[in-house]
XYZ file of C-alpha atoms in Angstrom:
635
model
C 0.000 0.000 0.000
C 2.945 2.129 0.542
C 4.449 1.654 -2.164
C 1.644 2.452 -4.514
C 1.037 5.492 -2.545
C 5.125 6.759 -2.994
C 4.470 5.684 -6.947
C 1.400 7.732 -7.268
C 2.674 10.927 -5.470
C 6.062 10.524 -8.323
C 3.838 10.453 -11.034
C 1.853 13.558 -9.120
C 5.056 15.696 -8.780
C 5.952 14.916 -12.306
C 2.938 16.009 -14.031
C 3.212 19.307 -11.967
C 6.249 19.887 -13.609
C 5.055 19.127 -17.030
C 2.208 21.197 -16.510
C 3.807 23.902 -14.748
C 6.343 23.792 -17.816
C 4.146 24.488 -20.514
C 2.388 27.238 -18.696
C 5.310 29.478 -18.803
C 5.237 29.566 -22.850
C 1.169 30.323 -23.168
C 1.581 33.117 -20.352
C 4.076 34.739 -23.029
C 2.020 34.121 -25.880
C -0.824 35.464 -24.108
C 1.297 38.815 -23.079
C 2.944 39.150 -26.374
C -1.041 38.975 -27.814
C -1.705 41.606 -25.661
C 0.759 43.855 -26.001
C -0.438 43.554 -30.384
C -3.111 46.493 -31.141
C -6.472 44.570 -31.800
C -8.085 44.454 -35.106
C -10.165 47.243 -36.560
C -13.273 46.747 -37.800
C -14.116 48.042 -41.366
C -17.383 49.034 -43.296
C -18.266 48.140 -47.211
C -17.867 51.390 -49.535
C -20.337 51.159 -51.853
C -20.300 52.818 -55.097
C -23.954 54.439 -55.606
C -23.310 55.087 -59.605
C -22.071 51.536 -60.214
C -24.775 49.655 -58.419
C -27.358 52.210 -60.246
C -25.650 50.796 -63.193
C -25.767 47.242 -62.082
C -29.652 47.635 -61.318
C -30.588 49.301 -64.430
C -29.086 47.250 -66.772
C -29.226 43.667 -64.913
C -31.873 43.380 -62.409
C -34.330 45.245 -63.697
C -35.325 44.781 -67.216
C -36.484 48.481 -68.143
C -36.154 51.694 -66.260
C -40.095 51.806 -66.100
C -39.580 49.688 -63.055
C -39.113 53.189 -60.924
C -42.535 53.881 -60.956
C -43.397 50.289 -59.263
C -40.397 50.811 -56.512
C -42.395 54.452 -55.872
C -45.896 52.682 -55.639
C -45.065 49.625 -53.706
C -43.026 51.990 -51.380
C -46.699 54.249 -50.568
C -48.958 50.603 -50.413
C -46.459 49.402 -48.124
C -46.096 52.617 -45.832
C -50.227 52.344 -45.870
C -50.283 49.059 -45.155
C -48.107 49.493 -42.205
C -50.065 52.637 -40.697
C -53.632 50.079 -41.364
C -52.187 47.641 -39.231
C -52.285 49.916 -35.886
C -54.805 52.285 -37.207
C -57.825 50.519 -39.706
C -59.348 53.654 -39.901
C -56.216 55.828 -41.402
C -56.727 57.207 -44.391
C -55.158 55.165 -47.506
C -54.424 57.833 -50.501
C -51.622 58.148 -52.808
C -50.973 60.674 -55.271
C -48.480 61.582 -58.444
C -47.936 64.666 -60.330
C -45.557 65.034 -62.901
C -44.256 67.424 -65.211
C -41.385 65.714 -67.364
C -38.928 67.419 -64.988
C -39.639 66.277 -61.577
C -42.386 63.257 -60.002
C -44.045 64.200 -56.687
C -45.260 61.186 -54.807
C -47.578 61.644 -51.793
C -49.107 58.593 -49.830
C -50.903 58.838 -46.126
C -48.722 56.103 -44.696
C -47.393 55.543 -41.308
C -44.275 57.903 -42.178
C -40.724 58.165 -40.567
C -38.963 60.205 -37.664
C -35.411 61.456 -38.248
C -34.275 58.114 -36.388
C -35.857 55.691 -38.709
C -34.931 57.994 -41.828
C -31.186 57.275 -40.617
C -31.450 53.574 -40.125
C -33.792 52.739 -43.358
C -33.386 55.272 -46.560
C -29.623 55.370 -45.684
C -28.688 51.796 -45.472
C -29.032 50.237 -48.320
C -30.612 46.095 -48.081
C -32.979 47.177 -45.396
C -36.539 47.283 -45.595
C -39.240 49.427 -43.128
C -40.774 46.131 -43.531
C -38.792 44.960 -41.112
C -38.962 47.499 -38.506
C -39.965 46.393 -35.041
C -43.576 45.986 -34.072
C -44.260 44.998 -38.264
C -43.691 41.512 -38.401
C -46.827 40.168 -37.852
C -48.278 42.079 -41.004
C -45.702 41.806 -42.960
C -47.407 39.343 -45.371
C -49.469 42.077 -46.474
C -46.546 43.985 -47.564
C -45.714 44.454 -51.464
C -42.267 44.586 -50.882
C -39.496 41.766 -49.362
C -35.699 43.144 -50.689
C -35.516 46.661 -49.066
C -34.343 48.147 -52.313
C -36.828 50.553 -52.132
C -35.834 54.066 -52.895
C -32.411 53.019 -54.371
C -34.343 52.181 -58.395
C -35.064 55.768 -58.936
C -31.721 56.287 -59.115
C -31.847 55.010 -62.711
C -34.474 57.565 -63.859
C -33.596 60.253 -60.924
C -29.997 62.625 -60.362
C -31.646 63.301 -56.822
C -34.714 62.015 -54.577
C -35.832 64.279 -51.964
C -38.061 62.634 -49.228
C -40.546 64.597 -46.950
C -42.056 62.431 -44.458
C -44.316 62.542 -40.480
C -44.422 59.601 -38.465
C -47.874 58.171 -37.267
C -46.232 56.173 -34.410
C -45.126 59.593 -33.206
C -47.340 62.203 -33.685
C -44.968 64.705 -32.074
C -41.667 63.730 -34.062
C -41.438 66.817 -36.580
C -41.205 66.058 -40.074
C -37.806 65.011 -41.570
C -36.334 65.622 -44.694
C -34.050 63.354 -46.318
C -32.129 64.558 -49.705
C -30.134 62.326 -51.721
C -27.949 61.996 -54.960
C -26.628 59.340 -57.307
C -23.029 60.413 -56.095
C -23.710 58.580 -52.946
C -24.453 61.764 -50.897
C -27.581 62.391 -48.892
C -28.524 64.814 -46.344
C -31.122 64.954 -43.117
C -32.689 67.889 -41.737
C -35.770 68.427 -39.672
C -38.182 70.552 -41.124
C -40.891 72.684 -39.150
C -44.683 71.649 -38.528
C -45.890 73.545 -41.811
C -43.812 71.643 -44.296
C -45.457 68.219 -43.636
C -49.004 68.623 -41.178
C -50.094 65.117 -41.669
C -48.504 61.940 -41.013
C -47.588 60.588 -44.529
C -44.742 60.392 -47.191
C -44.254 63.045 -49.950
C -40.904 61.709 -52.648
C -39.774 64.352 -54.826
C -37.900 63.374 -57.973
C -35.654 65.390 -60.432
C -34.840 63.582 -63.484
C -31.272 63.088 -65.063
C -30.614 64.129 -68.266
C -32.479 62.052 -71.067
C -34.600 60.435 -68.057
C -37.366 63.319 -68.243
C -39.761 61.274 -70.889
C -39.805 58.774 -67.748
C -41.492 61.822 -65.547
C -43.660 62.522 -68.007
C -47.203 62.697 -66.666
C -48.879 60.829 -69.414
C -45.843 58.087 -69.318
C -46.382 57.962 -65.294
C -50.066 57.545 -65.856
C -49.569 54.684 -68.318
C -47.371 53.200 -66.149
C -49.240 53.938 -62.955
C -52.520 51.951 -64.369
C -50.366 49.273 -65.824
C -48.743 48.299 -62.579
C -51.445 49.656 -59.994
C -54.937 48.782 -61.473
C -55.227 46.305 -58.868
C -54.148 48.301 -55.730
C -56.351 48.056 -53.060
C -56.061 51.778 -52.160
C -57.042 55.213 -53.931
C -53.990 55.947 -56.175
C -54.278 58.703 -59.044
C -52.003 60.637 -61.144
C -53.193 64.143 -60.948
C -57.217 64.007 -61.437
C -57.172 60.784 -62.870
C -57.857 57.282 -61.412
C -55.729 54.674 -61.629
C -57.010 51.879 -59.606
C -60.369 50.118 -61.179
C -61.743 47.530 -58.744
C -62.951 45.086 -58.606
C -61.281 43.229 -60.917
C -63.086 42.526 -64.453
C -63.580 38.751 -63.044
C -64.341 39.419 -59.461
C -67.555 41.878 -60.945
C -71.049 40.665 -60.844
C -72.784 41.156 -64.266
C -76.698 41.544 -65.350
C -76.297 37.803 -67.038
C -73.372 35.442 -68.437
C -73.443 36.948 -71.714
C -72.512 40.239 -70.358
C -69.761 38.916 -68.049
C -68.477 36.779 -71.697
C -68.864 40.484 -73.479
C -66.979 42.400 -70.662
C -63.845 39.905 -70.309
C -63.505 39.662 -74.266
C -63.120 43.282 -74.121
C -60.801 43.101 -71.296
C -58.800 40.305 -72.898
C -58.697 42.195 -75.746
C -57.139 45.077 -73.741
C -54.598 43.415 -72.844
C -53.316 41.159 -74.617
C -54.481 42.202 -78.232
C -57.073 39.508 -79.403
C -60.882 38.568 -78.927
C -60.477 35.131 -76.622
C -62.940 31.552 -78.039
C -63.659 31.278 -74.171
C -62.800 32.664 -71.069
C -62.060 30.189 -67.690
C -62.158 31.153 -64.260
C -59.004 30.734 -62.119
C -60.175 31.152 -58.575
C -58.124 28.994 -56.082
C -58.788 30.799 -52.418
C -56.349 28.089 -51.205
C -53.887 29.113 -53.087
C -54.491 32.914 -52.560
C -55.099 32.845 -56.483
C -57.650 35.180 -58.322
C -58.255 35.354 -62.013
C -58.990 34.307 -65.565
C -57.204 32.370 -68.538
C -58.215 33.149 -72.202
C -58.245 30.395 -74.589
C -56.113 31.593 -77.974
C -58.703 32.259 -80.697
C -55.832 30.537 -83.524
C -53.535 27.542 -82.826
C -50.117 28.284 -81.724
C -47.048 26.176 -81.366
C -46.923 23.575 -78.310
C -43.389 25.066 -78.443
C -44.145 28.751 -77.341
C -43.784 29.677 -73.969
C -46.843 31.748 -73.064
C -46.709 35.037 -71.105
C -48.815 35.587 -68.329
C -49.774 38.337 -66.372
C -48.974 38.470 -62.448
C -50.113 40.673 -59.895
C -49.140 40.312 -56.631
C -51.255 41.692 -53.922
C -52.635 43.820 -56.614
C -49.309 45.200 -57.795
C -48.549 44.159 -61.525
C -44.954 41.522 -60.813
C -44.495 40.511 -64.154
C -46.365 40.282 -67.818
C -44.055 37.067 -69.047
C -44.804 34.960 -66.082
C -43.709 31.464 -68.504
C -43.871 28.534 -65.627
C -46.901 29.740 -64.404
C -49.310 26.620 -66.228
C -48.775 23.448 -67.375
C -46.881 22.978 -70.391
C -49.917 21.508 -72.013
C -51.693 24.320 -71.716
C -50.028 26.789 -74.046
C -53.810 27.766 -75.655
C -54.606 30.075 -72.909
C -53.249 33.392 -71.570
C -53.915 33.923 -67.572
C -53.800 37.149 -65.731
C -54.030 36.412 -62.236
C -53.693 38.101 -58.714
C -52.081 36.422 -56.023
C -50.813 36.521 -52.456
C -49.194 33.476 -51.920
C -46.386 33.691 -54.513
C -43.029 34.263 -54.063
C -41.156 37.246 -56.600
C -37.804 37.452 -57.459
C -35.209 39.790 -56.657
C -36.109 41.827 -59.360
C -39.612 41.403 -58.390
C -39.894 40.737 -62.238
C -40.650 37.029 -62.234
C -41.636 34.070 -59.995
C -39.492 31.904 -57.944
C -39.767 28.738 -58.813
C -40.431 26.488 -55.521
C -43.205 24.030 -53.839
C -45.365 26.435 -53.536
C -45.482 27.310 -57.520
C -45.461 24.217 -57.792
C -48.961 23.422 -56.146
C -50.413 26.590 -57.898
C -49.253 25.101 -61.549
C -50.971 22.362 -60.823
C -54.215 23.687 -59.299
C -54.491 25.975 -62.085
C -54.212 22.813 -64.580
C -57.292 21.527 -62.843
C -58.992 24.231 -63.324
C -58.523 24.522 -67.032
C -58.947 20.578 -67.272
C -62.360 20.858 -65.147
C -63.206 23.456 -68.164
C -62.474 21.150 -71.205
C -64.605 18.154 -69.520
C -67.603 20.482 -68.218
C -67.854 21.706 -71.965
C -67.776 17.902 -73.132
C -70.448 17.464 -70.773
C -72.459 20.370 -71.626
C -71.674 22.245 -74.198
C -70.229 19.865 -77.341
C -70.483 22.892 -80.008
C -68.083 24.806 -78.105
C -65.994 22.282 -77.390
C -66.075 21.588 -81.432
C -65.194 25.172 -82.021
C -62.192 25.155 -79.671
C -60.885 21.812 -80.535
C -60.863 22.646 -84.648
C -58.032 25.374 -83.472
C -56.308 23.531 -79.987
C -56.797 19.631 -80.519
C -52.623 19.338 -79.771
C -53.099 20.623 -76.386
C -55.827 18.776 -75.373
C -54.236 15.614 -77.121
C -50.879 16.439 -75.374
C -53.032 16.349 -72.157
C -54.755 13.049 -72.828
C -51.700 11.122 -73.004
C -50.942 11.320 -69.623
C -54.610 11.846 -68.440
C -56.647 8.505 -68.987
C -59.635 10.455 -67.151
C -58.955 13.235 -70.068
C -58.718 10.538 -72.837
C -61.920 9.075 -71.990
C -63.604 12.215 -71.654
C -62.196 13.660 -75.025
C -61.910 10.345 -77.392
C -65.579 11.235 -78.595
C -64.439 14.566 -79.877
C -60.124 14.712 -80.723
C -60.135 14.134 -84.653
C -57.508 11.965 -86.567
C -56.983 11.826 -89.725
C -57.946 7.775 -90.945
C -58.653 6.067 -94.146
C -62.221 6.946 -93.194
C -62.172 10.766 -93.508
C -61.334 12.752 -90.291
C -62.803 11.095 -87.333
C -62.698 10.506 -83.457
C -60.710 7.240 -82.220
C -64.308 6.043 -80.857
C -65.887 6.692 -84.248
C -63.275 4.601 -85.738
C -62.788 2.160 -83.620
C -66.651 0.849 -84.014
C -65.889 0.854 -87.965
C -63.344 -1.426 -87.857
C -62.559 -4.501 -85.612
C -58.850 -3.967 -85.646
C -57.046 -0.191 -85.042
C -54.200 -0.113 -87.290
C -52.340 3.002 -87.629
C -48.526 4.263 -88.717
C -46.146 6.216 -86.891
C -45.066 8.170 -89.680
C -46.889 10.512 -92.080
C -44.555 8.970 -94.935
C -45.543 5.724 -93.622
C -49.123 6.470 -94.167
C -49.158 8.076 -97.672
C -47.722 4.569 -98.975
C -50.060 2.282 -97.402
C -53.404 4.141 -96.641
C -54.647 3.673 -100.373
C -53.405 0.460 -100.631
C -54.732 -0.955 -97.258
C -58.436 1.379 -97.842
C -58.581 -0.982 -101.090
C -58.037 -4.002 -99.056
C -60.915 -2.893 -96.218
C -57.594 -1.755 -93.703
C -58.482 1.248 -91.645
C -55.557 3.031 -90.578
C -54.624 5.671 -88.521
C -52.241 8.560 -89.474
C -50.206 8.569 -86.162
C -47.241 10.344 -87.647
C -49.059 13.761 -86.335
C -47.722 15.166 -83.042
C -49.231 13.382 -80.115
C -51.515 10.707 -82.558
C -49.170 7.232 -82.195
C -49.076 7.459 -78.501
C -52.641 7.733 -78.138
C -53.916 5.190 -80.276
C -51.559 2.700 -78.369
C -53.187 4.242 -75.363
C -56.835 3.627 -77.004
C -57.065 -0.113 -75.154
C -56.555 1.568 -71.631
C -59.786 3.416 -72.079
C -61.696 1.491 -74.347
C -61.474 -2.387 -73.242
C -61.371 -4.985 -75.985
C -60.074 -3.065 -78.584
C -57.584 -4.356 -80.643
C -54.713 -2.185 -81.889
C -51.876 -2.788 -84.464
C -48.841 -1.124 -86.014
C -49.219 -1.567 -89.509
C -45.491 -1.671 -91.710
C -44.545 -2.276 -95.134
C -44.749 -6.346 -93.970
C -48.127 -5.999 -93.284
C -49.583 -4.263 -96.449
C -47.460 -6.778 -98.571
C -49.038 -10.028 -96.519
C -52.795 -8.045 -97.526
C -52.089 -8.203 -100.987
C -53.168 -11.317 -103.141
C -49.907 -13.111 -104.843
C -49.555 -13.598 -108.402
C -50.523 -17.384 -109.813
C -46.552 -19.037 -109.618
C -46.930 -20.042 -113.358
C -47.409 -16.434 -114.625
C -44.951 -14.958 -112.122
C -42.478 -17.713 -113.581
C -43.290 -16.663 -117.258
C -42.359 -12.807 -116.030
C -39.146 -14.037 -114.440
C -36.660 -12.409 -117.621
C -38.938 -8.627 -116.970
C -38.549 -9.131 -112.962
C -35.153 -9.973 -112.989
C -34.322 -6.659 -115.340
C -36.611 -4.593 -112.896
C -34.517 -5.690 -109.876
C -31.212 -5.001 -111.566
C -32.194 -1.806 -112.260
C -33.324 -0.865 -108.723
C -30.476 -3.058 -106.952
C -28.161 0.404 -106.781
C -31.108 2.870 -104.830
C -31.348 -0.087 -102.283
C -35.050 -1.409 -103.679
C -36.090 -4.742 -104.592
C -38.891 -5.418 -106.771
C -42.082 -7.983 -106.129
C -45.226 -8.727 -108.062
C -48.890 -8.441 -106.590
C -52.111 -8.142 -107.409
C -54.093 -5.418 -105.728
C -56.951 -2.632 -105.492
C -57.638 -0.152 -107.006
C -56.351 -1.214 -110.525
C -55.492 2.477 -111.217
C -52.107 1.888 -108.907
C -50.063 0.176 -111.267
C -47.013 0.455 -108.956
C -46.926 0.928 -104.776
C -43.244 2.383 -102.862
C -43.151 0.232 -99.672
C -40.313 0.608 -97.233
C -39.985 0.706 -93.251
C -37.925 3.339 -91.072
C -35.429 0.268 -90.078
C -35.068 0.321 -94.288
C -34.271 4.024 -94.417
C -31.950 4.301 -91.525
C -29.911 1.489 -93.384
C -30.470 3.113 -97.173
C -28.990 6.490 -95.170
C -26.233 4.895 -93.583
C -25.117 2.980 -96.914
C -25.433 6.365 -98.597
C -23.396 8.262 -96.277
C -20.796 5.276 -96.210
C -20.256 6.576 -100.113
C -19.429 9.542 -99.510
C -17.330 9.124 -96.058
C -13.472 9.120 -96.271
C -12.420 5.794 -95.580
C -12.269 6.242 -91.815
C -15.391 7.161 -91.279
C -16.595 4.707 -94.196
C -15.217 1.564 -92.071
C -17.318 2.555 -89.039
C -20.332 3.206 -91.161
C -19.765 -0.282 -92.523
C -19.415 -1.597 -89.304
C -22.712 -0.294 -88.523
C -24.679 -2.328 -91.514
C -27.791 -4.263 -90.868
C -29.992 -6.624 -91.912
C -33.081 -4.320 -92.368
C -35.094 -5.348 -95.337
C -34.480 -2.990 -98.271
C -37.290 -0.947 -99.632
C -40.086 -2.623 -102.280
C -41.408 -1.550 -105.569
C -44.689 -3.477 -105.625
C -45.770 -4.064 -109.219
C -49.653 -4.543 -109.607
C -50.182 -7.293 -111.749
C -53.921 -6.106 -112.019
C -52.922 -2.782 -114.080
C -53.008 -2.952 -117.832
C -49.740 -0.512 -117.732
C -47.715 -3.302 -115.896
C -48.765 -5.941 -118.220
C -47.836 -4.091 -121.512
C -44.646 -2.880 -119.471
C -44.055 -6.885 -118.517
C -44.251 -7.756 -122.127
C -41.419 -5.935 -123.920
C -38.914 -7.734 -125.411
C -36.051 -4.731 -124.988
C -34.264 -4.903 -121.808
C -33.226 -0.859 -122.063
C -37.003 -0.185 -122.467
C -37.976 -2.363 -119.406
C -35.267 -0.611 -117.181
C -36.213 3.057 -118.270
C -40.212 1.977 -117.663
C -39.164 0.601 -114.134
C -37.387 3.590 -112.967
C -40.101 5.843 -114.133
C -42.770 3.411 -111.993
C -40.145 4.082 -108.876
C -40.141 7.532 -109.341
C -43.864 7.565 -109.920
C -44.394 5.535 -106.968
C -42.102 8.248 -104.472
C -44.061 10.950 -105.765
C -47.476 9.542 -105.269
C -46.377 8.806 -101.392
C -45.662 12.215 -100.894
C -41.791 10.991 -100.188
C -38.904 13.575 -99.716
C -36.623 12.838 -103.011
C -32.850 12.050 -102.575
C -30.535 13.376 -105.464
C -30.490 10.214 -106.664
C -34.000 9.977 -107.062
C -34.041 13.239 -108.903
C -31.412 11.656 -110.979
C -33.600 8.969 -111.733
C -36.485 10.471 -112.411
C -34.777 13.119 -114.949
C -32.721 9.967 -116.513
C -36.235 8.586 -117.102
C -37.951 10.992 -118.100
C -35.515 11.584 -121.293
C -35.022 7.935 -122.066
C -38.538 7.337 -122.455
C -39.052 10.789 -124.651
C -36.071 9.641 -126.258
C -37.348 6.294 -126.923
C -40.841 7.707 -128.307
C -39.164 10.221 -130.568
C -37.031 7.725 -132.172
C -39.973 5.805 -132.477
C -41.838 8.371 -133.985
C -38.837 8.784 -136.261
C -38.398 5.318 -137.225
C -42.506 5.314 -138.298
C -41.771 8.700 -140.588
């Protein structure tokens, strides 16, 4: 015991020592620390003229924007005063004269304290000023930019303001210029009796069209129309409330009559329909005009935005669907989120939900008209059927609703899937408008109805046809297929053609085409162009393999398949094709079977290679060759 008690009290002293030992060094680190001057803290210099610059030519997309920055700033200073005092009165008023802008607004104002800590720093926002918070979703504004875009119209802003919160405060004024430089001065009673905000511009030079007072009241109504508050540029209103959609009318017609005209207001055409947009989850109010002519599904649409009655943006793109490109929407909102620039939407969860509440509400349209109201729904399908077919193919609800109506184009005449379905106990249809041209006379002869699906949209919807309508039977129909439907020639007469077939092929063997004989309907078609799109991709690659240096002509060669080559169906029905079959001269049979291949691609509609425009030239002058000499031989 002893001797564990002398061992621990050696380890003890040692430790001290260690401990004691490194001490010494920290205590002169510490003093030599001290004896250092401690850092100095430093504030950003900002450059007022280069962040003008920066806002007027990259944040903000025109210099109108001012004029929003001005009216958002008087909402949000009423707003704020409403919040503590309902009854306050809620006015704002312009004047211009080209020169200078006065702004006036009876909002809850500053004190010299609050001019200080919010007009001069730029990033922050009265918003945010103590005692706001809990209204501050009614507030236009979120950046605290504020003031700072008039600099890009403005030399100098000159701010008059009283404070509600502290009716004895005296007014404050609060000058500054794009050099960066501002100034604060208290002013007496007189210059300011009433709480409120008065902003005085003076334009820079080639900014005064911007201050001109039938530009601001342009601009005024095209941003403020919806305020909820009684703006006006001099005598004239610029609010008009409520909205065209949110007033009651004498009847529907009227309401139809009053939104054309507002559609046509703004965005410059007379609308097939108009659909109401109203989502009060969402904080969504509005309408969406259906296109009067078809557009492309390509187009990005541009949509108007209000938020909280303040215009945000006019090319709102990822508002809607992209299926539903036929309508233009004007909306107001209060659950949206703005960018920066206050010029567009942020695109999060919350746009999200809205895209696709708004898509309900225009797909709720389409099926209440199917229900109710088929002649309309006739009208506005003859102009938008890609949209709604575009919507179909990933709605089976929407396909069901809309396959009595969505035309294709068939072997019957333009028809609905349903139509054509009861006609015929199999669906066949192409993926290809080429693919159709060759076969749909051919396979209308033979009692095939077929489908163009080589339209935008048409394929994947006939394939989808079974999902809605059970016990339907659908079938791709290819060059294989037509060829099985036509009726084979006897083997004894085919056998006494064998010398003419074999010169036909020969003569074809070069474009990539072999040559069969058939006998089909109608007997006017004395010769049918049948290939697949596994034939052309091989026929393109073999082509470009000719004309590839030899590098790139041993890859393409790697690359060949075993596609089956095009077909030049002879009709053994036709009268042409038998006199054809029965020449004796070889020349003649080749120059007659290259102008029934070039006969053939034209009647299909098909685009022509240059060596099928070879062809076709070579055979057109062999054969007038061939019946001048004739002619010549006779004389």
């Amino acid at each position: 015991m002893d001797s564990q008690t002398s061992q621990s009290s050696q380890a003890s002293a040692q430790e001290s020592q260690k401990t004691q030992g490194s001490q010494e060094p920290q205590k002169e680190a510490q003093a030599s620390q001290a004896s250092r001057p401690a850092p100095s803290a430093h504030t950003f210099q900002v450059d007022l003229r280069g962040l003008v610059d920066l806002l007027s030519h990259h944040l903000y997309s025109s210099p109108r924007v001012y004029l929003r920055e001005l009216l958002q700033n008087a909402v949000d200073a009423i707003t704020a005063r409403r919040a503590e005092e309902p009854d306050a009165p809620a006015r704002v008023r312009l004047h211009a004269d080209g020169g200078t802008l006065r702004v006036e607004d009876t909002g809850v104002g500053l004190t010299e304290s609050d001019v200080h800590e919010l007009l001069a720093t730029i990033g922050r926002s009265s918003k945010r000023a103590e005692g706001l918070q809990e209204a501050r979703s009614d507030f236009l504004g979120q950046f605290g930019i504020g003031l700072l875009a008039c600099f890009v119209v403005a030399e100098r802003i000159r701010v008059v303001s009283r404070s509600a919160r502290t009716p004895d405060a005296p007014p404050v004024e609060w000058t500054a210029r794009d050099d960066g430089s501002y100034t604060v001065r208290t002013l007496p009673d007189s210059a300011r009796p009433e709480p409120g905000t008065t902003v005085h511009l003076q334009a820079r030079a080639g900014a005064g069209e911007w201050l001109a007072e039938e530009r601001v009241l342009a601009l005024a109504r095209d941003f403020g129309s919806l305020l909820p508050y009684d703006v006006r540029v001099g005598e004239e209103a610029v609010t008009d409330l409520p909205a065209p959609w949110g007033r009651a009318y004498p009847s529907p017609a009227a309401r139809r009559v009053a939104l054309a005209r507002h559609c046509h207001d703004l965005f410059g055409f007379s609308p097939l329909d108009s659909i109401d947009l109203d989502v009060p989850v969402a904080g969504i109010r509005g309408v969406a005009y259906v296109l009067p002519s078809a557009v492309s599904p390509a187009q990005r649409a541009g949509h108007r935005v209000h938020l909280k009655g303040m215009l945000l943006t006019e090319r709102a793109e990822q508002l809607l669907p992209d299926w539903a490109f036929f309508v233009r929407c004007v909306l107001d909102t209060d659950s949206l989120r703005p960018t920066a620039s206050r010029e567009s939407l942020y695109e999060d969860e919350t746009l999200a939900a809205v895209r696709e509440a708004l898509g309900e509400r225009i797909r709720s349209w389409l099926t209440g008209l199917a229900a109710g109201d088929p002649e309309r729904l006739a009208a506005f399908l003859s102009v938008h059927h890609l949209g709604v077919k575009s919507l179909a193919r990933h709605d089976t609800e929407m396909l069901r609703t809309m396959l009595p109506w969505l035309p294709f184009e068939t072997t019957d005449g333009r028809l609905s899937l349903e139509e054509f379905a009861q006609r015929h106990p199999v669906v066949h249809f192409t993926r290809s408008v080429e693919e159709y041209r060759q076969v749909a006379p051919i396979a209308s002869a033979q009692g095939i109805g077929v489908v163009n699906g080589g339209y935008t949209y048409d394929s994947e919807l006939v394939e989808a046809l079974p999902s809605v309508r059970p016990g339907t039977a659908v079938a791709e129909l290819d060059a294989d297929t037509v060829t099985a439907h036509l009726d084979a020639v006897d083997p004894a007469e085919e056998l006494a053609l064998a010398e003419f077939l074999a010169t036909a092929r020969a003569k074809l063997d070069p474009l990539g085409c072999d040559v069969v004989l058939r006998a089909f309907h109608p007997l006017s078609v004395p010769a049918l162009h049948l290939d697949d799109r596994a034939a052309r991709h091989e026929r393109a690659r073999a082509e470009a393999e000719t004309q590839a240096d030899d590098l790139w002509a041993g890859i393409l060669g790697s690359l060949r398949g075993s596609a089956p080559r095009a077909r030049l169906v002879l009709n053994h029905l036709n009268p042409l094709i038998r006199r054809i079959s029965s020449l004796g001269d070889a020349e003649l049979v080749g120059t007659a079977t290259e102008s029934l291949y070039g006969q053939a691609l034209l009647m299909a509609q098909r685009p022509l290679r240059p060596a099928d425009s070879a062809l076709l030239n070579r055979a057109f002058i062999g054969l007038l060759e061939w019946a001048t000499h004739g002619e010549d031989g006779h004389r």
